mmCIF file of C-alpha atoms and ligand atoms in Angstrom:
data_model
loop_
_atom_site.group_PDB
_atom_site.id
_atom_site.type_symbol
_atom_site.label_atom_id
_atom_site.label_comp_id
_atom_site.label_asym_id
_atom_site.label_seq_id
_atom_site.Cartn_x
_atom_site.Cartn_y
_atom_site.Cartn_z
ATOM 1 C CA UNK A 1 -19.398 -82.758 61.038
ATOM 2 C CA UNK A 2 -19.923 -86.452 61.785
ATOM 3 C CA UNK A 3 -22.287 -89.126 60.581
ATOM 4 C CA UNK A 4 -22.530 -92.800 61.541
ATOM 5 C CA UNK A 5 -24.054 -95.477 59.362
ATOM 6 C CA UNK A 6 -24.544 -99.155 60.095
ATOM 7 C CA UNK A 7 -24.314 -101.315 56.984
ATOM 8 C CA UNK A 8 -25.869 -104.745 57.419
ATOM 9 C CA UNK A 9 -24.983 -106.008 53.957
ATOM 10 C CA UNK A 10 -22.965 -105.237 50.834
ATOM 11 C CA UNK A 11 -26.200 -103.791 49.479
ATOM 12 C CA UNK A 12 -26.369 -101.272 52.343
ATOM 13 C CA UNK A 13 -22.784 -100.286 51.587
ATOM 14 C CA UNK A 14 -23.785 -99.873 47.948
ATOM 15 C CA UNK A 15 -26.615 -97.524 48.988
ATOM 16 C CA UNK A 16 -24.238 -95.444 51.093
ATOM 17 C CA UNK A 17 -21.616 -95.241 48.356
ATOM 18 C CA UNK A 18 -24.204 -94.344 45.718
ATOM 19 C CA UNK A 19 -25.645 -91.618 47.984
ATOM 20 C CA UNK A 20 -22.165 -90.158 48.497
ATOM 21 C CA UNK A 21 -21.346 -90.389 44.791
ATOM 22 C CA UNK A 22 -24.291 -88.105 44.003
ATOM 23 C CA UNK A 23 -22.661 -85.351 46.027
ATOM 24 C CA UNK A 24 -19.082 -85.540 44.821
ATOM 25 C CA UNK A 25 -17.306 -82.658 43.163
ATOM 26 C CA UNK A 26 -13.989 -81.820 41.563
ATOM 27 C CA UNK A 27 -11.308 -81.855 44.260
ATOM 28 C CA UNK A 28 -13.185 -84.120 46.685
ATOM 29 C CA UNK A 29 -10.821 -86.445 48.533
ATOM 30 C CA UNK A 30 -12.026 -89.472 50.490
ATOM 31 C CA UNK A 31 -9.665 -91.073 52.970
ATOM 32 C CA UNK A 32 -10.793 -94.635 53.759
ATOM 33 C CA UNK A 33 -9.538 -96.496 56.780
ATOM 34 C CA UNK A 34 -10.442 -99.781 58.427
ATOM 35 C CA UNK A 35 -8.997 -103.257 58.842
ATOM 36 C CA UNK A 36 -8.215 -105.692 56.049
ATOM 37 C CA UNK A 37 -11.505 -106.818 54.567
ATOM 38 C CA UNK A 38 -13.494 -103.998 56.164
ATOM 39 C CA UNK A 39 -14.968 -102.977 52.806
ATOM 40 C CA UNK A 40 -12.840 -100.112 51.476
ATOM 41 C CA UNK A 41 -12.600 -101.536 47.953
ATOM 42 C CA UNK A 42 -16.236 -102.655 47.999
ATOM 43 C CA UNK A 43 -17.286 -99.117 48.935
ATOM 44 C CA UNK A 44 -15.086 -97.663 46.178
ATOM 45 C CA UNK A 45 -16.581 -100.025 43.576
ATOM 46 C CA UNK A 46 -20.065 -98.679 44.209
ATOM 47 C CA UNK A 47 -18.860 -95.110 44.480
ATOM 48 C CA UNK A 48 -17.402 -95.529 40.988
ATOM 49 C CA UNK A 49 -20.629 -97.050 39.772
ATOM 50 C CA UNK A 50 -22.541 -94.075 41.157
ATOM 51 C CA UNK A 51 -20.148 -91.784 39.303
ATOM 52 C CA UNK A 52 -21.095 -93.450 36.051
ATOM 53 C CA UNK A 53 -17.929 -95.514 35.712
ATOM 54 C CA UNK A 54 -18.716 -98.797 33.999
ATOM 55 C CA UNK A 55 -15.287 -100.380 34.201
ATOM 56 C CA UNK A 56 -14.784 -102.898 37.002
ATOM 57 C CA UNK A 57 -12.949 -101.271 39.909
ATOM 58 C CA UNK A 58 -10.465 -103.608 41.542
ATOM 59 C CA UNK A 59 -8.023 -103.170 44.354
ATOM 60 C CA UNK A 60 -5.026 -101.062 43.327
ATOM 61 C CA UNK A 61 -2.813 -102.615 46.026
ATOM 62 C CA UNK A 62 -0.119 -103.716 43.595
ATOM 63 C CA UNK A 63 -0.466 -100.691 41.354
ATOM 64 C CA UNK A 64 -0.784 -98.024 44.066
ATOM 65 C CA UNK A 65 -2.896 -95.866 41.752
ATOM 66 C CA UNK A 66 -5.661 -96.618 39.278
ATOM 67 C CA UNK A 67 -7.371 -93.929 37.210
ATOM 68 C CA UNK A 68 -10.850 -94.030 35.694
ATOM 69 C CA UNK A 69 -11.727 -91.355 33.163
ATOM 70 C CA UNK A 70 -15.053 -92.495 31.761
ATOM 71 C CA UNK A 71 -17.398 -91.216 34.463
ATOM 72 C CA UNK A 72 -18.907 -87.849 35.349
ATOM 73 C CA UNK A 73 -15.567 -86.898 36.938
ATOM 74 C CA UNK A 74 -12.152 -88.562 36.807
ATOM 75 C CA UNK A 75 -11.692 -91.022 39.684
ATOM 76 C CA UNK A 76 -8.253 -91.649 41.154
ATOM 77 C CA UNK A 77 -8.147 -94.717 43.389
ATOM 78 C CA UNK A 78 -5.057 -95.031 45.557
ATOM 79 C CA UNK A 79 -4.128 -97.854 47.910
ATOM 80 C CA UNK A 80 -1.566 -96.572 50.399
ATOM 81 C CA UNK A 81 -1.151 -99.905 52.215
ATOM 82 C CA UNK A 82 2.284 -100.589 50.786
ATOM 83 C CA UNK A 83 3.277 -96.981 50.379
ATOM 84 C CA UNK A 84 4.681 -96.267 53.814
ATOM 85 C CA UNK A 85 8.264 -97.101 53.039
ATOM 86 C CA UNK A 86 8.147 -95.532 49.581
ATOM 87 C CA UNK A 87 6.742 -92.253 50.793
ATOM 88 C CA UNK A 88 9.679 -90.246 49.489
ATOM 89 C CA UNK A 89 9.381 -91.664 46.001
ATOM 90 C CA UNK A 90 8.297 -88.972 43.636
ATOM 91 C CA UNK A 91 5.297 -90.615 42.005
ATOM 92 C CA UNK A 92 3.216 -87.469 41.726
ATOM 93 C CA UNK A 93 0.439 -88.460 44.083
ATOM 94 C CA UNK A 94 -0.073 -84.833 45.125
ATOM 95 C CA UNK A 95 -1.206 -84.041 41.626
ATOM 96 C CA UNK A 96 -4.059 -86.506 41.685
ATOM 97 C CA UNK A 97 -4.942 -85.855 45.310
ATOM 98 C CA UNK A 98 -5.521 -82.160 44.634
ATOM 99 C CA UNK A 99 -6.469 -82.799 41.047
ATOM 100 C CA UNK A 100 -9.271 -82.371 38.574
ATOM 101 C CA UNK A 101 -11.439 -85.185 39.863
ATOM 102 C CA UNK A 102 -12.299 -87.280 42.879
ATOM 103 C CA UNK A 103 -9.590 -89.084 44.799
ATOM 104 C CA UNK A 104 -10.264 -92.119 47.010
ATOM 105 C CA UNK A 105 -7.423 -93.351 49.192
ATOM 106 C CA UNK A 106 -7.557 -96.744 50.906
ATOM 107 C CA UNK A 107 -5.421 -96.670 54.068
ATOM 108 C CA UNK A 108 -5.308 -92.875 53.893
ATOM 109 C CA UNK A 109 -3.817 -92.761 57.369
ATOM 110 C CA UNK A 110 -0.534 -94.069 55.950
ATOM 111 C CA UNK A 111 -0.090 -90.964 53.827
ATOM 112 C CA UNK A 112 -1.937 -88.497 56.034
ATOM 113 C CA UNK A 113 0.535 -85.693 55.321
ATOM 114 C CA UNK A 114 -0.111 -85.924 51.587
ATOM 115 C CA UNK A 115 -3.882 -86.097 51.838
ATOM 116 C CA UNK A 116 -5.420 -82.687 51.194
ATOM 117 C CA UNK A 117 -8.630 -81.722 53.047
ATOM 118 C CA UNK A 118 -10.231 -85.171 53.127
ATOM 119 C CA UNK A 119 -13.627 -86.520 53.951
ATOM 120 C CA UNK A 120 -12.713 -89.294 56.388
ATOM 121 C CA UNK A 121 -14.494 -92.627 56.334
ATOM 122 C CA UNK A 122 -13.562 -95.159 58.987
ATOM 123 C CA UNK A 123 -15.033 -98.642 58.536
ATOM 124 C CA UNK A 124 -15.231 -100.997 61.501
ATOM 125 C CA UNK A 125 -16.053 -104.698 61.178
ATOM 126 C CA UNK A 126 -18.892 -105.528 63.583
ATOM 127 C CA UNK A 127 -19.574 -109.070 62.337
ATOM 128 C CA UNK A 128 -19.359 -111.021 59.086
ATOM 129 C CA UNK A 129 -21.977 -108.907 57.306
ATOM 130 C CA UNK A 130 -22.130 -105.782 59.455
ATOM 131 C CA UNK A 131 -19.911 -102.734 59.170
ATOM 132 C CA UNK A 132 -19.985 -99.395 60.924
ATOM 133 C CA UNK A 133 -19.120 -96.396 58.746
ATOM 134 C CA UNK A 134 -18.010 -93.244 60.567
ATOM 135 C CA UNK A 135 -17.990 -90.326 58.173
ATOM 136 C CA UNK A 136 -16.445 -87.063 59.285
ATOM 137 C CA UNK A 137 -14.689 -83.998 58.040
ATOM 138 C CA UNK A 138 -13.233 -80.767 59.363
ATOM 139 C CA UNK A 139 -13.753 -79.024 56.024
ATOM 140 C CA UNK A 140 -16.715 -76.908 55.012
ATOM 141 C CA UNK A 141 -16.512 -78.055 51.421
ATOM 142 C CA UNK A 142 -18.180 -81.329 52.517
ATOM 143 C CA UNK A 143 -21.030 -79.683 54.462
ATOM 144 C CA UNK A 144 -23.638 -80.004 51.741
ATOM 145 C CA UNK A 145 -22.512 -83.585 50.987
ATOM 146 C CA UNK A 146 -22.961 -84.437 54.688
ATOM 147 C CA UNK A 147 -26.324 -82.695 54.936
ATOM 148 C CA UNK A 148 -27.646 -84.365 51.798
ATOM 149 C CA UNK A 149 -26.338 -87.702 52.991
ATOM 150 C CA UNK A 150 -28.116 -87.363 56.338
ATOM 151 C CA UNK A 151 -31.354 -86.699 54.503
ATOM 152 C CA UNK A 152 -31.017 -89.485 51.985
ATOM 153 C CA UNK A 153 -30.047 -92.079 54.597
ATOM 154 C CA UNK A 154 -32.932 -91.233 56.857
ATOM 155 C CA UNK A 155 -35.446 -91.044 54.033
HETATM 156 N N1 ATP B 201 -21.808 -104.686 55.026
HETATM 157 C C1 ATP B 201 -20.748 -104.935 54.217
HETATM 158 N N2 ATP B 201 -20.186 -103.925 53.515
HETATM 159 C C2 ATP B 201 -19.099 -104.167 52.732
HETATM 160 N N3 ATP B 201 -18.490 -105.368 52.583
HETATM 161 C C3 ATP B 201 -19.012 -106.401 53.263
HETATM 162 C C4 ATP B 201 -20.152 -106.232 54.114
HETATM 163 N N4 ATP B 201 -20.441 -107.434 54.652
HETATM 164 C C5 ATP B 201 -19.547 -108.303 54.181
HETATM 165 N N5 ATP B 201 -18.679 -107.718 53.340
HETATM 166 C C6 ATP B 201 -17.571 -108.399 52.672
HETATM 167 O O1 ATP B 201 -16.361 -107.897 53.208
HETATM 168 C C7 ATP B 201 -15.337 -107.931 52.202
HETATM 169 C C8 ATP B 201 -14.728 -106.556 52.045
HETATM 170 O O2 ATP B 201 -13.592 -106.668 51.218
HETATM 171 P P1 ATP B 201 -12.846 -105.409 50.601
HETATM 172 O O3 ATP B 201 -11.861 -105.933 49.630
HETATM 173 O O4 ATP B 201 -13.838 -104.417 50.137
HETATM 174 O O5 ATP B 201 -12.110 -104.847 51.910
HETATM 175 P P2 ATP B 201 -10.905 -103.791 51.984
HETATM 176 O O6 ATP B 201 -11.221 -102.952 53.169
HETATM 177 O O7 ATP B 201 -10.715 -103.119 50.691
HETATM 178 O O8 ATP B 201 -9.672 -104.731 52.334
HETATM 179 P P3 ATP B 201 -8.095 -104.462 52.079
HETATM 180 O O9 ATP B 201 -7.598 -103.732 53.294
HETATM 181 O O10 ATP B 201 -7.532 -105.828 51.972
HETATM 182 O O11 ATP B 201 -7.945 -103.654 50.822
HETATM 183 C C9 ATP B 201 -15.992 -108.408 50.921
HETATM 184 O O12 ATP B 201 -15.746 -109.781 50.779
HETATM 185 C C10 ATP B 201 -17.476 -108.156 51.171
HETATM 186 O O13 ATP B 201 -18.318 -109.047 50.474
HETATM 187 MG MG1 MG B 202 -9.041 -102.882 49.431
#
């Protein structure tokens, strides 16, 4: 299933992320891709907000993994940008990727082999305030999320 969304502002991205957050479940994995500054962290911030996480979500680039336990579900936020060369390091990412909460991976393409049954979100920069979000998945477990999202975005 595929769904395209044009975001014309950070607020549109917030609406998208909040709509997705309402449909998340234990074991959901979101692989985010798109150029530097596309909006992966911005999207994740609002996803966390929608999940009831009040802590400020910041980029985990230098930490690789940040965990948030105070929302409806645990949120594991991974940034794989600098992970390529450390891919053989045993840092237990598999555990959080197939874990008891929701896992969001910025630059998921860099650790594609580790990412288990993801919802893929590709963000393309159109201009300074406009982003195209292409949401797709090959896995049935996201069907109701996708269907609900279609409805809420067209409402
Ligand atoms: N429609 C939009 N949606 C999201 N962000 C937008 C939009 N328009 C402008 N922006 C701006 O784009 C920037 C996105 O930065 P962000 O850190 O989220 O990108 P990123 O994809 O995580 O980058 P990196 O690859 O460096 O981690 C922010 O400064 C944000 O304000
Ligand atoms: Mg980022």
